[in-house]
């Protein structure tokens, strides 16, 4: 049974030497909070009167404690400051973040809670309440400090082991440690072990987050209907469990039930409307369904709440431009595209804006200008061998087919297929694009041949490795990565072969850095993959062994390779 008693040492924290940041737009409130902290012995207290000023201070100093008001006047609010501080790693693993507000509305409290401050304090705040919360949160932070550091280093398996080690030492935090352990195991690509942790928790009490965690694992396994049922039951028991809405919407999308996904996202945005990502998702689903009114509302809300957020996204501007195209208002659409180009000045955005411009012209009936945009994009493809991300490739292919181009979009889609040859849902979406272009049968043949080409390219490298030709295998996989830079199976096998070589032949700084670079690329394009954590741990073991000058035995090398999984071949499609 979980123990909820607090340790007797909770009041023994020395607050005098710690660093503090107080963020509030009213000087009187800042002074009151500063005096309360001084009465606790605090000496090092900085103040900020706005979200922008707070971010500047956080970028210079790693504070032990931040007291931040939710409403900060013009500019970033407290939720957006916390969001950016987390995203930019401006907080120490042990930093305490107390969100302070006079707001009691469900909307504001839930909006802040989604970004998980360590505590949410309602004004007015007494010194007794402040001290109690600080003590409670600080002790909890110390329990998780080493775990958080391992997480920051992406050593998820070590972090999970540290969670288990802390449980007998800190029974008061047992439930939180188990929750984090399950999350870490999921992120480390150990869903079966994560599920065991969730079930261990549920044997004691019906926690909704544990049931939701099991549902996420089932959804990752492709069991969308089973996941849907669990998420629905979680929402039925707690209508404010917002993450379950997002997950349920994703389950519906994976099942092709876009109307249902739209309905769930609409309900979620009414409960917690200030999430940039959720409003963007709602806009995209509505646009896909042709629900132009709701799409416009979602994208405009997304632009408004994202103005001062680090999560500000060009997708809202591009999506709203598409809406304007559907409404036969290309003038506003072009204004939005110019705004996106000004606000997000990157080559990727220039490309996406040109694609959206072509789609807007096509959807509003200006086929001459749509064709001109298509011609410009085709020329860009010929001049630049680098290809954009998957969604951009699909949008570009859709436009090029629509304006009568064939070879370039076929090449784009074949590139996407080869880099994602085992992603069934994506291949189905590509088949739909071929069908819409009246190339259904030809598209099916292209999908099969592209899958086979990717499989053969990878299998040859694995065969070289299995027959002992490790050097040739490494060179082959380098070439395979150059041809298909985002194929996860090729990337993982390339990293595994590099690691196996170091286990057999000894440490190589160059190979270690190459394997790390490959895995970091995987984590950027597709975080949470099955083999990422195991291979990262193997690299950490090799580096530690090198630092300790302890030679690896053949048995250790074989055991390490087995635990991380040998390079996997795939049968040709």
Coordinates of C-alpha atoms in Angstrom, one line a residue:
X1 CA 0.0 0.0 0.0
X2 CA 1.3 3.5 -0.8
X3 CA 2.4 5.6 2.1
X4 CA 1.3 9.2 2.2
X5 CA 3.0 10.4 5.3
X6 CA 5.5 13.2 5.1
X7 CA 9.1 12.7 6.3
X8 CA 10.0 14.3 9.6
X9 CA 12.9 16.2 7.8
X10 CA 10.6 18.2 5.6
X11 CA 11.0 21.4 7.7
X12 CA 14.8 21.2 7.8
X13 CA 15.5 22.9 4.5
X14 CA 17.9 25.9 4.6
X15 CA 16.3 28.6 2.3
X16 CA 18.9 31.3 3.0
X17 CA 21.5 30.5 0.3
X18 CA 19.2 29.6 -2.5
X19 CA 18.5 31.8 -5.6
X20 CA 15.0 33.1 -6.3
X21 CA 13.2 34.7 -9.2
X22 CA 9.9 36.5 -8.5
X23 CA 7.8 37.3 -11.6
X24 CA 4.8 39.6 -11.4
X25 CA 3.6 42.7 -13.3
X26 CA 2.6 44.5 -10.2
X27 CA 5.5 46.0 -8.1
X28 CA 3.5 45.8 -4.9
X29 CA 3.0 42.0 -5.3
X30 CA 6.6 41.5 -6.1
X31 CA 7.6 43.4 -3.0
X32 CA 5.2 41.4 -0.8
X33 CA 6.6 38.1 -2.2
X34 CA 10.2 39.3 -1.8
X35 CA 9.5 40.2 1.9
X36 CA 8.0 36.8 2.5
X37 CA 11.0 35.1 1.1
X38 CA 13.4 37.4 3.1
X39 CA 11.5 36.4 6.2
X40 CA 12.4 32.8 5.3
X41 CA 16.1 33.8 5.2
X42 CA 16.4 34.3 1.4
X43 CA 19.1 36.7 0.3
X44 CA 19.5 36.2 -3.5
X45 CA 16.2 37.4 -5.0
X46 CA 15.8 38.7 -8.5
X47 CA 12.6 40.2 -9.9
X48 CA 10.9 40.5 -13.3
X49 CA 7.9 42.5 -14.2
X50 CA 7.1 40.7 -17.5
X51 CA 7.4 37.3 -19.2
X52 CA 10.0 38.6 -21.6
X53 CA 12.2 39.9 -18.7
X54 CA 11.7 36.6 -16.9
X55 CA 13.0 34.6 -19.9
X56 CA 16.1 36.9 -20.1
X57 CA 16.9 36.4 -16.4
X58 CA 16.3 32.6 -16.7
X59 CA 18.7 32.4 -19.6
X60 CA 21.4 34.0 -17.5
X61 CA 20.8 32.3 -14.1
X62 CA 19.7 28.8 -13.1
X63 CA 17.3 29.6 -10.2
X64 CA 16.5 27.3 -7.3
X65 CA 13.0 28.7 -6.9
X66 CA 10.7 30.6 -9.3
X67 CA 7.5 32.3 -8.2
X68 CA 5.7 33.3 -11.3
X69 CA 2.3 35.0 -11.6
X70 CA -0.1 33.5 -14.2
X71 CA -1.3 36.9 -15.6
X72 CA 1.7 39.2 -16.5
X73 CA -0.1 41.8 -18.6
X74 CA 1.1 42.4 -22.2
X75 CA 3.3 39.7 -23.6
X76 CA 4.0 36.2 -22.3
X77 CA 1.8 34.9 -19.5
X78 CA 3.2 32.7 -16.7
X79 CA 2.1 29.5 -18.6
X80 CA 4.1 30.6 -21.6
X81 CA 7.2 31.5 -19.5
X82 CA 7.2 28.0 -17.9
X83 CA 6.6 26.4 -21.3
X84 CA 9.6 28.2 -22.9
X85 CA 11.8 27.6 -19.8
X86 CA 11.2 23.9 -20.0
X87 CA 11.6 23.7 -23.8
X88 CA 14.9 25.7 -23.7
X89 CA 16.2 23.8 -20.6
X90 CA 16.5 27.0 -18.6
X91 CA 15.7 25.2 -15.3
X92 CA 17.8 22.9 -13.3
X93 CA 16.3 19.4 -12.6
X94 CA 15.9 20.5 -9.0
X95 CA 14.4 23.9 -9.7
X96 CA 11.1 24.6 -8.0
X97 CA 8.4 26.4 -10.1
X98 CA 5.4 27.8 -8.2
X99 CA 2.7 29.3 -10.3
X100 CA 0.9 32.1 -8.5
X101 CA -2.4 33.6 -9.5
X102 CA -5.6 35.2 -8.3
X103 CA -7.4 33.2 -11.1
X104 CA -9.6 30.4 -10.0
X105 CA -11.3 29.7 -13.4
X106 CA -11.1 26.2 -14.7
X107 CA -9.6 27.5 -18.0
X108 CA -6.6 29.2 -16.3
X109 CA -5.9 26.5 -13.7
X110 CA -6.1 23.8 -16.3
X111 CA -3.9 25.7 -18.8
X112 CA -1.2 26.1 -16.2
X113 CA -1.6 22.5 -15.0
X114 CA -1.0 21.2 -18.5
X115 CA 2.6 22.5 -18.3
X116 CA 3.0 21.0 -14.8
X117 CA 4.3 23.6 -12.4
X118 CA 5.4 22.1 -9.2
X119 CA 2.6 23.8 -7.4
X120 CA -0.3 26.2 -8.1
X121 CA -0.9 28.9 -5.4
X122 CA -4.0 31.0 -5.3
X123 CA -3.6 34.6 -4.0
X124 CA -3.4 35.9 -1.3
X125 CA -0.5 33.8 -0.1
X126 CA 0.5 33.6 3.5
X127 CA 4.1 32.9 4.6
X128 CA 2.9 29.7 6.2
X129 CA 1.4 28.4 3.0
X130 CA 4.5 29.5 1.0
X131 CA 6.9 27.7 3.4
X132 CA 4.8 24.6 3.5
X133 CA 4.6 24.3 -0.3
X134 CA 8.3 25.2 -0.7
X135 CA 9.4 22.5 1.7
X136 CA 7.1 19.9 0.3
X137 CA 8.1 20.5 -3.3
X138 CA 11.9 20.9 -2.6
X139 CA 12.1 17.5 -0.8
X140 CA 10.3 15.9 -3.7
X141 CA 12.7 17.6 -6.2
X142 CA 15.7 16.2 -4.3
X143 CA 14.3 12.7 -4.7
X144 CA 14.0 13.2 -8.4
X145 CA 17.2 15.2 -9.0
X146 CA 19.5 12.4 -10.2
X147 CA 16.6 10.8 -12.1
X148 CA 15.9 14.1 -13.9
X149 CA 19.6 14.6 -14.8
X150 CA 19.7 11.1 -16.4
X151 CA 16.5 12.0 -18.3
X152 CA 18.1 15.2 -19.6
X153 CA 21.1 13.1 -20.7
X154 CA 18.6 10.8 -22.5
X155 CA 19.8 7.8 -20.4
X156 CA 16.2 6.7 -19.9
X157 CA 17.1 3.1 -18.7
X158 CA 19.4 4.4 -16.0
X159 CA 16.8 6.9 -15.0
X160 CA 14.2 4.1 -14.7
X161 CA 16.5 2.1 -12.5
X162 CA 17.1 5.1 -10.3
X163 CA 13.3 5.4 -9.8
X164 CA 13.2 1.8 -8.5
X165 CA 16.2 2.4 -6.2
X166 CA 14.5 5.5 -4.7
X167 CA 11.2 3.7 -3.8
X168 CA 12.4 1.9 -0.6
X169 CA 14.2 5.1 0.5
X170 CA 11.2 7.5 -0.1
X171 CA 7.9 5.7 0.3
X172 CA 6.1 9.0 0.4
X173 CA 6.9 9.5 -3.2
X174 CA 6.4 5.9 -4.3
X175 CA 3.5 6.6 -6.6
X176 CA 5.3 9.5 -8.4
X177 CA 8.4 7.3 -8.8
X178 CA 6.4 4.5 -10.3
X179 CA 4.7 6.9 -12.6
X180 CA 8.0 8.4 -13.8
X181 CA 9.5 4.9 -14.1
X182 CA 6.6 3.8 -16.4
X183 CA 7.0 6.9 -18.6
X184 CA 10.8 6.4 -18.8
X185 CA 10.4 2.7 -19.8
X186 CA 7.9 3.7 -22.5
X187 CA 10.3 6.4 -23.8
X188 CA 13.1 3.8 -23.7
X189 CA 11.2 1.4 -25.9
X190 CA 10.3 -1.0 -23.2
X191 CA 6.5 -1.0 -23.4
X192 CA 6.0 -4.4 -21.8
X193 CA 8.0 -3.4 -18.7
X194 CA 6.2 -0.1 -18.6
X195 CA 2.9 -1.9 -18.7
X196 CA 3.9 -4.1 -15.7
X197 CA 4.6 -0.9 -13.7
X198 CA 1.2 0.5 -14.6
X199 CA -0.5 -2.7 -13.6
X200 CA 1.5 -2.7 -10.3
X201 CA 0.0 0.7 -9.6
X202 CA -3.5 -0.3 -10.6
X203 CA -3.4 -3.3 -8.2
X204 CA -3.3 -0.7 -5.4
X205 CA -5.6 2.0 -6.8
X206 CA -7.5 3.0 -10.0
X207 CA -5.3 5.9 -11.1
X208 CA -6.5 7.3 -14.4
X209 CA -3.0 8.2 -15.5
X210 CA -2.0 4.5 -15.2
X211 CA -5.0 3.4 -17.2
X212 CA -4.2 6.0 -19.8
X213 CA -0.6 4.8 -19.8
X214 CA -1.7 1.3 -20.7
X215 CA -4.0 2.7 -23.4
X216 CA -1.0 4.6 -24.9
X217 CA 1.0 1.4 -25.1
X218 CA -1.9 -0.4 -26.8
X219 CA -2.2 2.4 -29.3
X220 CA 1.5 2.3 -30.0
X221 CA 1.0 -1.4 -30.7
X222 CA -1.7 -0.6 -33.2
X223 CA -4.6 -1.7 -30.9
X224 CA -6.5 1.4 -31.6
X225 CA -10.0 0.2 -30.7
X226 CA -8.8 -1.2 -27.3
X227 CA -7.0 2.1 -26.7
X228 CA -10.1 4.1 -27.7
X229 CA -12.3 2.2 -25.2
X230 CA -9.9 2.9 -22.3
X231 CA -9.5 6.6 -23.1
X232 CA -13.3 7.0 -23.3
X233 CA -13.7 5.4 -19.9
X234 CA -11.1 7.7 -18.4
X235 CA -12.9 10.7 -19.7
X236 CA -16.2 9.3 -18.5
X237 CA -14.8 9.2 -15.0
X238 CA -12.9 12.5 -15.2
X239 CA -14.1 15.0 -17.8
X240 CA -11.1 17.3 -17.0
X241 CA -8.4 14.7 -17.9
X242 CA -7.3 16.7 -20.9
X243 CA -4.5 14.3 -22.1
X244 CA -7.1 11.6 -22.5
X245 CA -9.0 13.8 -25.0
X246 CA -5.8 14.3 -27.1
X247 CA -5.0 10.6 -27.1
X248 CA -8.5 9.6 -27.9
X249 CA -8.5 12.1 -30.9
X250 CA -5.2 10.5 -32.1
X251 CA -6.8 7.0 -31.8
X252 CA -9.7 8.1 -33.8
X253 CA -7.4 9.5 -36.5
X254 CA -5.4 6.3 -36.7
X255 CA -8.7 4.5 -37.2
X256 CA -9.7 6.9 -40.0
X257 CA -12.6 8.3 -37.9
X258 CA -11.9 11.9 -38.5
X259 CA -15.3 13.2 -37.6
X260 CA -15.1 11.6 -34.2
X261 CA -11.5 13.0 -33.7
X262 CA -12.8 16.5 -34.6
X263 CA -15.6 16.2 -32.0
X264 CA -13.2 15.1 -29.2
X265 CA -10.7 17.9 -30.0
X266 CA -13.6 20.4 -30.0
X267 CA -14.6 19.3 -26.5
X268 CA -11.0 19.5 -25.3
X269 CA -10.5 23.0 -26.6
X270 CA -13.6 24.2 -24.8
X271 CA -12.3 22.8 -21.5
X272 CA -8.7 24.1 -22.0
X273 CA -8.6 26.5 -25.0
X274 CA -5.1 28.0 -24.5
X275 CA -3.1 25.1 -26.0
X276 CA -1.4 26.1 -29.3
X277 CA -0.9 22.5 -30.3
X278 CA -4.5 21.4 -29.6
X279 CA -6.0 24.4 -31.5
X280 CA -3.6 23.6 -34.4
X281 CA -4.6 19.9 -34.4
X282 CA -8.3 20.9 -34.4
X283 CA -7.8 23.3 -37.3
X284 CA -6.0 20.6 -39.4
X285 CA -8.7 18.0 -38.7
X286 CA -11.4 20.4 -39.6
X287 CA -9.7 21.5 -42.8
X288 CA -9.3 17.9 -43.8
X289 CA -13.1 17.3 -43.2
X290 CA -14.0 20.5 -45.1
X291 CA -15.5 22.1 -41.9
X292 CA -14.2 25.5 -42.9
X293 CA -16.0 27.5 -40.2
X294 CA -14.5 25.5 -37.3
X295 CA -11.1 25.3 -39.0
X296 CA -11.0 29.1 -39.3
X297 CA -12.0 29.6 -35.7
X298 CA -9.3 27.1 -34.5
X299 CA -6.5 28.6 -36.6
X300 CA -7.4 32.2 -35.6
X301 CA -7.4 31.1 -31.9
X302 CA -4.1 29.3 -32.4
X303 CA -2.5 32.5 -33.9
X304 CA -3.9 34.7 -31.0
X305 CA -2.7 32.5 -28.1
X306 CA 0.6 31.7 -29.8
X307 CA 1.6 35.3 -30.3
X308 CA 3.9 35.3 -27.3
X309 CA 4.4 31.6 -27.0
X310 CA 7.6 29.6 -27.8
X311 CA 5.1 27.1 -29.4
X312 CA 4.0 29.7 -31.9
X313 CA 3.6 27.8 -35.2
X314 CA 3.6 28.7 -38.9
X315 CA 1.0 25.9 -39.3
X316 CA -1.7 28.2 -38.1
X317 CA -0.9 30.9 -40.7
X318 CA -0.6 28.3 -43.5
X319 CA -3.8 26.5 -42.4
X320 CA -5.8 29.7 -42.2
X321 CA -4.5 30.7 -45.6
X322 CA -5.9 27.4 -46.9
X323 CA -9.2 28.2 -45.3
X324 CA -9.2 31.6 -47.1
X325 CA -8.5 29.7 -50.4
X326 CA -11.5 27.5 -49.7
X327 CA -13.6 30.7 -49.0
X328 CA -12.4 32.2 -52.3
X329 CA -10.5 34.9 -50.5
X330 CA -6.9 34.7 -51.9
X331 CA -6.1 38.3 -50.9
X332 CA -6.2 37.5 -47.1
X333 CA -4.5 34.2 -47.8
X334 CA -1.5 36.0 -49.4
X335 CA -1.4 38.4 -46.4
X336 CA -1.2 35.5 -44.1
X337 CA 1.5 33.8 -46.1
X338 CA 3.6 37.0 -46.1
X339 CA 3.1 37.2 -42.3
X340 CA 4.3 33.6 -42.0
X341 CA 7.4 34.4 -44.1
X342 CA 8.2 37.4 -41.9
X343 CA 7.6 35.7 -38.6
X344 CA 9.4 32.4 -39.5
X345 CA 12.2 33.2 -41.8
X346 CA 13.5 29.8 -42.8
X347 CA 14.0 28.0 -46.1
X348 CA 11.5 25.4 -45.0
X349 CA 8.8 28.0 -44.4
X350 CA 9.5 29.6 -47.7
X351 CA 9.0 26.2 -49.4
X352 CA 5.8 25.5 -47.4
X353 CA 4.4 29.0 -48.1
X354 CA 5.0 28.5 -51.8
X355 CA 3.1 25.1 -51.7
X356 CA 0.3 26.7 -49.7
X357 CA 0.1 29.6 -52.2
X358 CA -0.3 27.1 -55.1
X359 CA -3.0 25.2 -53.2
X360 CA -4.8 28.5 -52.4
X361 CA -4.8 29.5 -56.0
X362 CA -6.0 26.0 -57.1
X363 CA -8.8 25.9 -54.5
X364 CA -10.0 29.4 -55.4
X365 CA -10.1 28.5 -59.1
X366 CA -7.0 30.5 -60.3
X367 CA -5.4 27.5 -62.1
X368 CA -2.9 29.7 -64.1
X369 CA -1.3 31.0 -60.9
X370 CA -1.5 27.6 -59.3
X371 CA 0.4 26.1 -62.2
X372 CA 3.0 28.9 -62.0
X373 CA 3.6 28.0 -58.3
X374 CA 3.9 24.4 -59.3
X375 CA 6.5 25.2 -61.9
X376 CA 8.5 27.1 -59.4
X377 CA 8.4 24.2 -56.9
X378 CA 9.4 21.7 -59.6
X379 CA 12.4 23.9 -60.4
X380 CA 13.3 24.0 -56.7
X381 CA 13.3 20.2 -56.6
X382 CA 15.6 20.0 -59.5
X383 CA 18.1 22.5 -58.1
X384 CA 18.1 21.1 -54.5
X385 CA 18.8 17.4 -53.9
X386 CA 17.7 17.7 -50.2
X387 CA 14.1 16.8 -49.5
X388 CA 11.8 18.4 -46.9
X389 CA 9.9 16.5 -44.1
X390 CA 7.2 14.0 -44.8
X391 CA 4.1 16.3 -44.4
X392 CA 5.7 18.9 -46.7
X393 CA 6.6 16.3 -49.3
X394 CA 3.0 15.0 -49.3
X395 CA 1.5 18.5 -49.7
X396 CA 4.0 19.3 -52.5
X397 CA 3.1 16.1 -54.3
X398 CA -0.6 16.8 -53.9
X399 CA -0.2 20.3 -55.5
X400 CA 2.0 19.1 -58.3
X401 CA -0.4 16.3 -59.3
X402 CA -3.3 18.9 -59.1
X403 CA -1.6 21.2 -61.6
X404 CA -0.8 18.4 -64.0
X405 CA 2.8 17.5 -63.1
X406 CA 3.6 13.8 -62.8
X407 CA 7.3 12.9 -62.6
X408 CA 8.4 15.2 -59.7
X409 CA 5.6 14.2 -57.4
X410 CA 6.1 10.5 -58.1
X411 CA 9.8 11.0 -57.3
X412 CA 8.9 12.8 -54.0
X413 CA 6.5 10.1 -52.9
X414 CA 8.9 7.3 -53.8
X415 CA 11.5 9.1 -51.6
X416 CA 9.0 9.2 -48.7
X417 CA 8.1 5.5 -49.2
X418 CA 11.8 4.4 -49.1
X419 CA 12.4 6.3 -45.9
X420 CA 9.3 4.9 -44.3
X421 CA 8.9 1.5 -45.9
X422 CA 7.4 -0.1 -42.9
X423 CA 4.9 2.7 -41.9
X424 CA 1.6 1.2 -42.9
X425 CA -0.5 4.2 -42.1
X426 CA 1.7 6.5 -44.1
X427 CA 1.8 4.2 -47.1
X428 CA -2.0 4.1 -47.0
X429 CA -2.1 7.9 -47.1
X430 CA 0.3 7.9 -50.1
X431 CA -1.9 5.4 -51.9
X432 CA -4.8 7.9 -51.4
X433 CA -2.7 10.6 -53.0
X434 CA -2.1 8.4 -56.0
X435 CA -5.8 7.4 -56.1
X436 CA -6.8 11.1 -56.2
X437 CA -4.3 11.7 -59.0
X438 CA -6.0 8.8 -60.9
X439 CA -2.8 6.7 -60.6
X440 CA -4.1 4.0 -58.2
X441 CA -2.7 0.9 -59.9
X442 CA 0.5 2.6 -60.9
X443 CA 0.9 4.0 -57.4
X444 CA 0.5 0.6 -55.8
X445 CA 3.3 -0.8 -58.0
X446 CA 5.5 2.2 -57.1
X447 CA 4.9 1.6 -53.4
X448 CA 5.8 -2.1 -53.6
X449 CA 9.0 -1.5 -55.7
X450 CA 10.1 1.4 -53.4
X451 CA 9.6 -0.8 -50.3
X452 CA 11.7 -3.6 -51.9
X453 CA 14.5 -1.2 -52.9
X454 CA 14.7 0.1 -49.3
X455 CA 14.6 -3.4 -47.9
X456 CA 17.4 -4.6 -50.2
X457 CA 19.6 -1.7 -49.4
X458 CA 19.4 -2.4 -45.7
X459 CA 19.6 -6.2 -46.0
X460 CA 22.9 -6.0 -47.9
X461 CA 24.5 -4.1 -45.0
X462 CA 23.2 -6.6 -42.5
X463 CA 24.4 -9.5 -44.5
X464 CA 27.9 -8.0 -44.7
X465 CA 27.9 -7.6 -40.9
X466 CA 26.6 -11.2 -40.3
X467 CA 29.3 -12.7 -42.5
X468 CA 32.0 -10.9 -40.5
X469 CA 32.7 -8.1 -43.1
X470 CA 32.2 -5.4 -40.5
X471 CA 34.3 -2.7 -42.2
X472 CA 32.4 -3.2 -45.5
X473 CA 29.1 -3.2 -43.5
X474 CA 29.9 0.1 -42.0
X475 CA 30.8 1.7 -45.3
X476 CA 27.7 0.2 -46.9
X477 CA 25.4 1.6 -44.2
X478 CA 27.0 5.0 -44.6
X479 CA 26.0 5.0 -48.2
X480 CA 22.5 3.7 -47.3
X481 CA 22.2 6.6 -44.8
X482 CA 23.2 9.1 -47.5
X483 CA 20.5 7.7 -49.9
X484 CA 17.8 7.3 -47.2
X485 CA 18.7 9.7 -44.4
X486 CA 15.4 9.3 -42.5
X487 CA 14.9 5.5 -42.7
X488 CA 14.7 4.4 -39.1
X489 CA 15.6 0.8 -39.7
X490 CA 18.7 1.8 -41.7
X491 CA 19.7 4.3 -39.0
X492 CA 19.3 1.8 -36.1
X493 CA 21.1 -0.9 -37.9
X494 CA 23.9 1.5 -38.9
X495 CA 24.3 2.5 -35.2
X496 CA 24.2 -1.1 -34.1
X497 CA 26.9 -2.2 -36.5
X498 CA 29.2 0.7 -35.3
X499 CA 28.6 -0.3 -31.7
X500 CA 29.3 -4.0 -32.4
X501 CA 32.5 -3.0 -34.1
X502 CA 33.7 -1.2 -31.0
X503 CA 32.7 -4.1 -28.8
X504 CA 34.8 -6.4 -30.9
X505 CA 37.7 -4.1 -31.9
X506 CA 37.8 -1.6 -29.1
X507 CA 36.8 2.0 -28.5
X508 CA 37.0 4.5 -31.4
X509 CA 36.3 8.2 -30.7
X510 CA 35.3 8.7 -34.4
X511 CA 32.9 5.7 -34.5
X512 CA 31.5 6.6 -31.0
X513 CA 30.7 10.1 -32.2
X514 CA 29.3 8.8 -35.5
X515 CA 27.0 6.3 -33.7
X516 CA 25.9 9.1 -31.3
X517 CA 25.1 11.4 -34.2
X518 CA 23.0 8.8 -35.9
X519 CA 21.0 8.1 -32.8
X520 CA 20.5 11.8 -32.0
X521 CA 19.1 12.2 -35.5
X522 CA 16.7 9.3 -34.8
X523 CA 15.5 11.0 -31.6
X524 CA 15.0 14.3 -33.5
X525 CA 12.9 12.8 -36.3
X526 CA 11.1 10.1 -34.3
X527 CA 11.5 10.2 -30.5
X528 CA 10.5 7.3 -28.4
X529 CA 11.6 4.5 -30.7
X530 CA 12.1 0.9 -29.4
X531 CA 15.8 0.6 -29.8
X532 CA 17.0 4.2 -29.0
X533 CA 17.5 3.8 -25.3
X534 CA 19.2 0.4 -25.5
X535 CA 21.7 1.6 -28.1
X536 CA 22.3 4.8 -26.1
X537 CA 23.1 2.8 -23.0
X538 CA 25.5 0.6 -25.0
X539 CA 27.3 3.7 -26.1
X540 CA 27.5 5.0 -22.5
X541 CA 28.9 1.6 -21.4
X542 CA 31.6 1.8 -24.1
X543 CA 32.5 5.4 -23.1
X544 CA 32.6 4.4 -19.4
X545 CA 34.8 1.4 -20.1
X546 CA 37.2 3.6 -22.1
X547 CA 37.3 6.2 -19.3
X548 CA 38.2 3.4 -16.9
X549 CA 40.6 1.8 -19.3
X550 CA 38.9 -1.6 -18.7
X551 CA 39.1 -3.7 -21.9
X552 CA 36.0 -5.4 -23.1
X553 CA 35.9 -9.2 -23.2
X554 CA 34.4 -11.0 -26.1
X555 CA 31.6 -12.3 -23.8
X556 CA 30.8 -8.7 -22.7
X557 CA 30.6 -7.7 -26.4
X558 CA 28.3 -10.5 -27.3
X559 CA 26.1 -9.9 -24.2
X560 CA 25.9 -6.1 -25.1
X561 CA 25.0 -6.8 -28.7
X562 CA 22.3 -9.2 -27.6
X563 CA 20.7 -6.8 -25.1
X564 CA 20.6 -4.0 -27.7
X565 CA 19.4 -6.3 -30.5
X566 CA 21.4 -7.4 -33.4
X567 CA 21.0 -5.6 -36.8
X568 CA 17.7 -6.7 -38.2
X569 CA 17.1 -7.7 -41.8
X570 CA 13.7 -7.4 -43.4
X571 CA 12.1 -9.6 -46.0
X572 CA 11.8 -7.9 -49.4
X573 CA 8.3 -6.6 -50.0

